[in-house]
Coordinates of C-alpha atoms in Angstrom, one line a residue:
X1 CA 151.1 186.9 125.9
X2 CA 150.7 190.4 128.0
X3 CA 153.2 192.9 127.2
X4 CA 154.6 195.1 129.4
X5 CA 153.0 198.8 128.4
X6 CA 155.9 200.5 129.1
X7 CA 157.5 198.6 126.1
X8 CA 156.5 199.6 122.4
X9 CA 156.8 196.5 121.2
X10 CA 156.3 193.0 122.0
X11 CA 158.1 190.6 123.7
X12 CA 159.8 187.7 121.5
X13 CA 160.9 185.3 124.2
X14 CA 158.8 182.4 126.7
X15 CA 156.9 184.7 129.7
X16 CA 155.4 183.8 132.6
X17 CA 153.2 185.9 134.4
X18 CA 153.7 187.0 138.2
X19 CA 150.5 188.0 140.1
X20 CA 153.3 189.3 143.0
X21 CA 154.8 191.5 141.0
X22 CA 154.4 195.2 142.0
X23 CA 154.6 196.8 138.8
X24 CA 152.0 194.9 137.5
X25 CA 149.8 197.6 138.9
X26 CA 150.8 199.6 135.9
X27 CA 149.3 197.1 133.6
X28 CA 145.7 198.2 133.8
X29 CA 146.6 200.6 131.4
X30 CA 146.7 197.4 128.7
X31 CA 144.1 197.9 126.1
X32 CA 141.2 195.3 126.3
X33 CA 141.2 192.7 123.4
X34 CA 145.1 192.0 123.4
X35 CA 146.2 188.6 122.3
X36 CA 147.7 186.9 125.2
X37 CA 150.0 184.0 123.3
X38 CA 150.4 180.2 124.3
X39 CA 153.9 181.2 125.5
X40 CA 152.2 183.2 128.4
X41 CA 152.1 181.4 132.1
X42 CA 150.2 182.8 135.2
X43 CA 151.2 182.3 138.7
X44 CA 149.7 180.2 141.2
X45 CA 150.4 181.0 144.7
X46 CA 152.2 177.9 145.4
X47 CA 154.9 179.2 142.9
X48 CA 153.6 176.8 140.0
X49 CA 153.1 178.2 136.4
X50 CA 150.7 176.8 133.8
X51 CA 150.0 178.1 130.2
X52 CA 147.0 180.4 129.5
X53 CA 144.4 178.0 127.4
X54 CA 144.8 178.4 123.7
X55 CA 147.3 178.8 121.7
X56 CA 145.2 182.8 121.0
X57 CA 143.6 184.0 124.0
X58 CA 142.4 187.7 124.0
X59 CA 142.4 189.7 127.1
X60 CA 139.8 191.0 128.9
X61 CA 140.5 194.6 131.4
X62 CA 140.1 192.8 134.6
X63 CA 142.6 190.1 133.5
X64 CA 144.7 192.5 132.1
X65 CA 144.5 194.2 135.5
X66 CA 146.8 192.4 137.4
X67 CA 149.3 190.9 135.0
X68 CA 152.0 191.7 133.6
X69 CA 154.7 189.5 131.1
X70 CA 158.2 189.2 132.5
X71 CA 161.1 186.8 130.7
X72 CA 160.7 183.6 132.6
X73 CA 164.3 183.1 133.4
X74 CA 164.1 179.2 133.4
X75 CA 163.4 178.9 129.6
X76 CA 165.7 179.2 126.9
X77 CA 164.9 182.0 124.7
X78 CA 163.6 181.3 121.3
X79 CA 165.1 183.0 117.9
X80 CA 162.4 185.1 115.4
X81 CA 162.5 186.4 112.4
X82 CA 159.2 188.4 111.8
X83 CA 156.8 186.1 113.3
X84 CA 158.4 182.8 112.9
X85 CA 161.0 180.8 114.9
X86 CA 163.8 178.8 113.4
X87 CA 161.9 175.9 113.8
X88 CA 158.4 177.6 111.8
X89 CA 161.0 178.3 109.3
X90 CA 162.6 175.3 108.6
X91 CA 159.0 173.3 108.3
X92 CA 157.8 176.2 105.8
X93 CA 161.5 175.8 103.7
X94 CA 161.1 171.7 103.7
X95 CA 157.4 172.3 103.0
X96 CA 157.7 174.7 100.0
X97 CA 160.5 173.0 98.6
X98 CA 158.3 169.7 98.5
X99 CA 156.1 171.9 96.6
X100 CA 158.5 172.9 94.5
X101 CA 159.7 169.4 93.6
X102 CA 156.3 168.5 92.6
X103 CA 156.3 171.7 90.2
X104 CA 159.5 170.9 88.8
X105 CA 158.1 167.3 88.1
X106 CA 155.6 169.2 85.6
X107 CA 158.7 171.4 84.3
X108 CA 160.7 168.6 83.4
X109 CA 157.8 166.8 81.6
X110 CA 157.0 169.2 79.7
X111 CA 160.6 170.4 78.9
X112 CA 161.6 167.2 78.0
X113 CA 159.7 167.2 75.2
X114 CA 159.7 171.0 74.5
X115 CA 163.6 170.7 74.4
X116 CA 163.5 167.5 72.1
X117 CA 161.4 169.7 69.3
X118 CA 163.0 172.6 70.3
X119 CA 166.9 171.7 71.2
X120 CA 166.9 169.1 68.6
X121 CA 165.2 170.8 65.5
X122 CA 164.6 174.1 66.1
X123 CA 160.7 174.1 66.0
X124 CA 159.3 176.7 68.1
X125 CA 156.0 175.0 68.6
X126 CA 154.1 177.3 70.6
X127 CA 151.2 174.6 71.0
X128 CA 153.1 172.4 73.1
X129 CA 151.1 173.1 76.0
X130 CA 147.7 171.7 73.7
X131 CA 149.3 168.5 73.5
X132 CA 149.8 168.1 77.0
X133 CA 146.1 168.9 77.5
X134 CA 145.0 166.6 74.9
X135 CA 147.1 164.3 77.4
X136 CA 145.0 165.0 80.3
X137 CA 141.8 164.8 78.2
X138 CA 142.6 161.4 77.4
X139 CA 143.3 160.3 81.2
X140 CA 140.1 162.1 82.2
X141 CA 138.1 160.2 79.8
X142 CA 140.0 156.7 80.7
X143 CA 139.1 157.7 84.5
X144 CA 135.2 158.0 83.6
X145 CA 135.6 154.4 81.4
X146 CA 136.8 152.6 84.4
X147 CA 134.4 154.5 87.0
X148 CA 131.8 153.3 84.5
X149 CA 132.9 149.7 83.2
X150 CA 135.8 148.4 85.1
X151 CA 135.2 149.5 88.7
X152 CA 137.2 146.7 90.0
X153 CA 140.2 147.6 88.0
X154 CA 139.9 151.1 89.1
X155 CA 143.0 151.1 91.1
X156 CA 145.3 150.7 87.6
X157 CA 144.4 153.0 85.3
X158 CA 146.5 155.5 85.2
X159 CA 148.8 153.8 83.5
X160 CA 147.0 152.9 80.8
X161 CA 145.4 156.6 80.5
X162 CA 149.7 157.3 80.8
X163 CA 150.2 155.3 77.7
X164 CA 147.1 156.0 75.8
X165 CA 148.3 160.2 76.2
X166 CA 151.5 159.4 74.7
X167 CA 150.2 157.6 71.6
X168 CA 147.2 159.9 71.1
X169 CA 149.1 163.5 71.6
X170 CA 152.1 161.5 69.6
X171 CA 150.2 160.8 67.1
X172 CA 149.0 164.1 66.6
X173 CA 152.4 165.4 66.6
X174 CA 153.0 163.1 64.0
X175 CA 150.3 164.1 61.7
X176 CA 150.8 167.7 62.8
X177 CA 154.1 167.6 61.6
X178 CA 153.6 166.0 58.7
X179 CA 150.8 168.3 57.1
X180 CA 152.2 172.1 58.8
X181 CA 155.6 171.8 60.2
X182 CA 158.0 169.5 57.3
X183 CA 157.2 173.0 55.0
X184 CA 158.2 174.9 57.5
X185 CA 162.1 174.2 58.4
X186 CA 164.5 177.0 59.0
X187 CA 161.8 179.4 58.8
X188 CA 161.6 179.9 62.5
X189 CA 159.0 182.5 62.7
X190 CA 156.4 181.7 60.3
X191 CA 157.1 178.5 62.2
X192 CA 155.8 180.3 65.5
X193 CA 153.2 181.9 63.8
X194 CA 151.9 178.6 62.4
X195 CA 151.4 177.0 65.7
X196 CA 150.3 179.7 67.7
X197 CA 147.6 179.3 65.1
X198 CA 147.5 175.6 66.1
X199 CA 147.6 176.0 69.5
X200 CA 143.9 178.3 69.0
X201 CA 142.3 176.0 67.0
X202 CA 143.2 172.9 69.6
X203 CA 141.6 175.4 72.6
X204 CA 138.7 176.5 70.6
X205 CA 138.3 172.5 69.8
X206 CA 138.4 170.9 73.4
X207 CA 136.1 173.5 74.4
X208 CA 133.6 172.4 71.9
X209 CA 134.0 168.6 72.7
X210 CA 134.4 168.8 76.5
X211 CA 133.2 172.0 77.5
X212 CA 135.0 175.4 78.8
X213 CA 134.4 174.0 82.0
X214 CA 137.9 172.5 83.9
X215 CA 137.8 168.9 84.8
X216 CA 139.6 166.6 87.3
X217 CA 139.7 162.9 88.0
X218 CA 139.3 160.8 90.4
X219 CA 142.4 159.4 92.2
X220 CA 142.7 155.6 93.2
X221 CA 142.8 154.6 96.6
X222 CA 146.6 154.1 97.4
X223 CA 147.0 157.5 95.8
X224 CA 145.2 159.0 98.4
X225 CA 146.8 160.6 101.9
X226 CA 149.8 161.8 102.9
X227 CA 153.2 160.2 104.4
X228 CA 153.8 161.7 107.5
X229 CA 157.6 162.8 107.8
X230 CA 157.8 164.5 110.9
X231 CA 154.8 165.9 113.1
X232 CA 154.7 169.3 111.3
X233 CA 156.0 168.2 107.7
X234 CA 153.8 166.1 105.5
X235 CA 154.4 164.6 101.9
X236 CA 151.0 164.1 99.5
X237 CA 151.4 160.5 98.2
X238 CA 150.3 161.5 94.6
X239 CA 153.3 164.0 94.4
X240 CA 155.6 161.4 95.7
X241 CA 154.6 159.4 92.7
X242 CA 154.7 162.3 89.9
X243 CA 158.1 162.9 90.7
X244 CA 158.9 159.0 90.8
X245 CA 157.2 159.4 87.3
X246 CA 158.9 162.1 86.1
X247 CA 162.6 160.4 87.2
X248 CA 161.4 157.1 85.3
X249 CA 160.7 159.3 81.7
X250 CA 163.7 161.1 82.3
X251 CA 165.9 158.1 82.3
X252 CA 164.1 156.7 79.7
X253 CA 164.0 160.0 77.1
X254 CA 168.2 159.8 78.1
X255 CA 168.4 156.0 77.0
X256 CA 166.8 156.9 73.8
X257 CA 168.6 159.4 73.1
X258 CA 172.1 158.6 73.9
X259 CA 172.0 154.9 73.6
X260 CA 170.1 153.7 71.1
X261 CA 170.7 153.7 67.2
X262 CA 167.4 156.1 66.6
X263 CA 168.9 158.7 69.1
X264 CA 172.2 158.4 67.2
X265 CA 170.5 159.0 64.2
X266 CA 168.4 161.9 65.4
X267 CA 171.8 164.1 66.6
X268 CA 173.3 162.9 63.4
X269 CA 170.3 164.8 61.6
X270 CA 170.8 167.7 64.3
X271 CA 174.7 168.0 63.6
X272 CA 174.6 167.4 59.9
X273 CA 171.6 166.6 57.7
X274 CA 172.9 166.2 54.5
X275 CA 175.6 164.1 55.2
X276 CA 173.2 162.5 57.6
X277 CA 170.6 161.7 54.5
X278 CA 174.2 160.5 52.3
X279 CA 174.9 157.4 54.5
X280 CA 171.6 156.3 54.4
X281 CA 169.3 157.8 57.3
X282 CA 165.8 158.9 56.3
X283 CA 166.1 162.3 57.4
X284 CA 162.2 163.3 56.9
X285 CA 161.5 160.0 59.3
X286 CA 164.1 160.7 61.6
X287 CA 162.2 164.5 62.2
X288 CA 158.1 163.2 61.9
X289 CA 159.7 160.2 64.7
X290 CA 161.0 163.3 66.9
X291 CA 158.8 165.8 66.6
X292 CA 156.2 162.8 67.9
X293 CA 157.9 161.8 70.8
X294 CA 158.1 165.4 72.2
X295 CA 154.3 165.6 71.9
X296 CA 154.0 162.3 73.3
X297 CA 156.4 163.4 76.6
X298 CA 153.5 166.5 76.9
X299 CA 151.1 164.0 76.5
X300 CA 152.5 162.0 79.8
X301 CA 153.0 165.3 81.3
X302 CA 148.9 166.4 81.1
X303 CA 148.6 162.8 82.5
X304 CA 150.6 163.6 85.5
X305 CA 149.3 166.6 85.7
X306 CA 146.1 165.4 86.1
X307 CA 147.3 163.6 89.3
X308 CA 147.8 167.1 90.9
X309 CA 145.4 169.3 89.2
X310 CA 142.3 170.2 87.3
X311 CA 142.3 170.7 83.7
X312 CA 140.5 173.3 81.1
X313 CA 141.1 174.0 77.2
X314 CA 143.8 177.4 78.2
X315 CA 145.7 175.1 81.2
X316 CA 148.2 175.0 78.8
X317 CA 148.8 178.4 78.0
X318 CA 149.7 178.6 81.4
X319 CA 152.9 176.8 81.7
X320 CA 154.1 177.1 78.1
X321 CA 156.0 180.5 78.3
X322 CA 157.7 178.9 82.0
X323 CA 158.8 175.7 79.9
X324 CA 160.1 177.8 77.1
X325 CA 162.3 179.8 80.0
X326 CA 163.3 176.5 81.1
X327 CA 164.4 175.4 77.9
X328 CA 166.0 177.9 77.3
X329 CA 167.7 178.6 80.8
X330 CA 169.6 175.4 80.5
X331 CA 170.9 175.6 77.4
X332 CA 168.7 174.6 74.3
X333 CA 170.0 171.3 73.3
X334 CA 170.6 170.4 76.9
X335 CA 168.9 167.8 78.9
X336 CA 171.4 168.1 81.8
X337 CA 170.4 171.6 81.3
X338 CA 167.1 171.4 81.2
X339 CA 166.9 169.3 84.5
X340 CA 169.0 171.8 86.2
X341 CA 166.9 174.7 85.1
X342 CA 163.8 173.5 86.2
X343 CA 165.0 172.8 89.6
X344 CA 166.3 175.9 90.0
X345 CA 163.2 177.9 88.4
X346 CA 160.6 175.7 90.1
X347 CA 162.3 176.2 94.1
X348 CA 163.0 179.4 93.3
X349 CA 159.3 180.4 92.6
X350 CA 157.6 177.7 95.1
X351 CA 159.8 179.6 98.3
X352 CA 158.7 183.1 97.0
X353 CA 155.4 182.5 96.5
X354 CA 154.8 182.1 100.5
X355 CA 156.2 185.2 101.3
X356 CA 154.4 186.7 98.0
X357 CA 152.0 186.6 95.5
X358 CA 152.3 184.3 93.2
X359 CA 152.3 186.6 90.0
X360 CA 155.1 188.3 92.1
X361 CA 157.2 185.6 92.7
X362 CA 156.6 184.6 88.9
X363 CA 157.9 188.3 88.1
X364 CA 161.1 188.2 90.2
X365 CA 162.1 184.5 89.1
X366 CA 161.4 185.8 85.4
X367 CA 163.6 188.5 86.1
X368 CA 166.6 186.7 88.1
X369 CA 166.5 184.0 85.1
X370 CA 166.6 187.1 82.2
X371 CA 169.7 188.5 84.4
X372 CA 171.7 185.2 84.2
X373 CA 171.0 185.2 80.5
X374 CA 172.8 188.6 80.1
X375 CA 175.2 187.2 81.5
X376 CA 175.3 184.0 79.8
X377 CA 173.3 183.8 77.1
X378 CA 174.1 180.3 75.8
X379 CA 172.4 179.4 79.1
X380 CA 173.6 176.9 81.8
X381 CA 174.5 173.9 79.8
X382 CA 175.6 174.7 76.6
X383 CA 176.7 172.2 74.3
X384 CA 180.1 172.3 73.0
X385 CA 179.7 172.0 68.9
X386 CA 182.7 172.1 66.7
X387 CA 182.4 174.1 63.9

């Protein structure tokens, strides 16, 4: 719209324009290339008003000439804050907290299994984040095998690339555990030291088998699009269906853990191992069985996160410290915790990072989260352990 020279600022509300007015003689003093806004109406001389064209016309002198913006007194005035109504704003809050949903998907995937090595036996494994790359490896390659073999099965195989990344990065685990981490219990940081070590030599190695390059696959068909919720709000059908993943493994990782005999077994370890190893449970099992199925968990989460991303041989590094803070934030045995740490951590970021950058908003939600740890250090869901 035109604004009125004699105000310094801008006008905020619905204008029309009135070709009658008087003082619009003043407005030839209008600079020439001011934006005239959709809200702006001119005059006809039957009394009629009709919007300028565009929703970012710019002024030329001789229109400016004869115009000038008054409040069009049969509209109702519209709230802003900066340059956004209440309406913009509510869009870009539903919007960014979709997107936050689909980040806190990835957090809970690959806290789940951070807090299971972690939570449950104290590991710091600091290559966590290779195992869910090996993940993602291991659905890329199963994408190229179907493009190339099984075209007509295309539209299925993610979920066998889903369960081949949990056997092959649970496997590893497995094996990884039972060469390095077994001599390594209750030594905490030669156990961080050991694999950080770990986590190099699985970078330097997928960079040698599938180049430095990063890589992305190709989604099916149905995974494709976007559901439309209102006119201005849209949902990407591929996130809809990581966080419908990520609900179906937590349940899951839950019913393992709290209802069947091998999750008994495993807190019985946790609480107690030598009374644990007296009535019978094989305690060097019980930790190669769990330290496996929190690799496997990354694995399914490089999976997912191939449905949202691209992958290369550091992606990892990149969301291992955020899952540790997770971890962490919600209390380290926690999975209540955990959940409610990464929803908090992952809206938190996603709203700052459209008013910011994102190694800003990283920064402040960093900070907020070391804050509540001064606070409470046993973070948000402790467990209560009778000593």
């Amino acid at each position: 719209m035109v604004e009125d020279p004699r105000r310094p600022r801008q006008a905020r509300w619905p204008v029309r324009v009135d070709l009658r007015d008087r003082r619009s003689r003043r407005a030839g003093s209008v600079p020439e290339g001011l934006p005239v806004r959709s809200g702006a109406r001119r005059t006809f001389p039957q009394g009629q008003t009709a919007p300028w064209r565009g929703s970012q016309v710019h002024a030329s002198r001789p229109r400016v000439a004869n115009l000038l913006a008054t409040r069009d007194p049969f509209r109702r005035r519209t709230w802003m804050f900066g340059d956004y109504s209440i309406g913009d704003l509510g869009s870009i809050f539903v919007m960014q907290g979709f997107a936050g949903l689909i980040l806190f998907s990835v957090y809970v995937l690959m806290a789940l299994g951070l807090a299971i090595i972690f939570g449950q036996m104290g590991v710091i494994n600091m290559a966590h984040g290779e195992f869910m790359i090996l993940g993602a490896y291991v659905t890329w390659m199963t994408s190229n095998l179907f493009q190339a073999y099984l075209p007509s099965l295309f539209s299925g195989y993610f979920f066998l690339a889903m369960i081949l990344a949990f056997l092959a990065s649970g496997a590893l685990g497995m094996l990884v555990e039972w060469v390095l981490i077994r001599h390594l219990y209750k030594r905490p940081l030669d156990t961080l030291l050991a694999t950080w070590g770990l986590s190099l030599m699985l970078q330097q190695a997928y960079r040698s088998v599938f180049g430095a390059r990063e890589v992305g696959v190709e989604l099916p068909q149905w995974m494709l699009g976007s559901l439309h919720v209102t006119d201005s709000i849209e949902v990407p059908i591929n996130g809809v269906f990581v966080m419908c993943l990520t609900v179906l493994i937590t349940i899951s990782v839950a019913y393992v853990l709290y209802m069947s005999r091998w999750g008994r077994q495993v807190r019985a370890v946790v609480q107690n191992r030598i009374m644990a190893g007296a009535v019978g449970i094989n305690t060097e099992k019980v930790d190669r069985y769990t330290y496996g199925l929190g690799c496997g968990i990354a694995g399914v989460a490089g999976s997912a996160f191939t449905m949202i991303g691209s992958t290369g041989p550091t992606s990892g590094q990149l969301y291992i410290v955020d899952t540790f803070l997770v971890v962490v934030f919600g209390g380290a045995a926690s999975l209540l915790g955990t959940i409610a740490s990464a929803f908090s951590i992952s809206q938190t970021q996603s709203t700052l990072e459209f008013f910011m950058s994102g190694s800003m908003a990283k920064v402040l939600t960093l900070l907020a989260v070391v804050g509540i740890l001064m606070l409470r250090p046993q973070g948000l869901f402790a467990l209560k352990v009778r000593k």
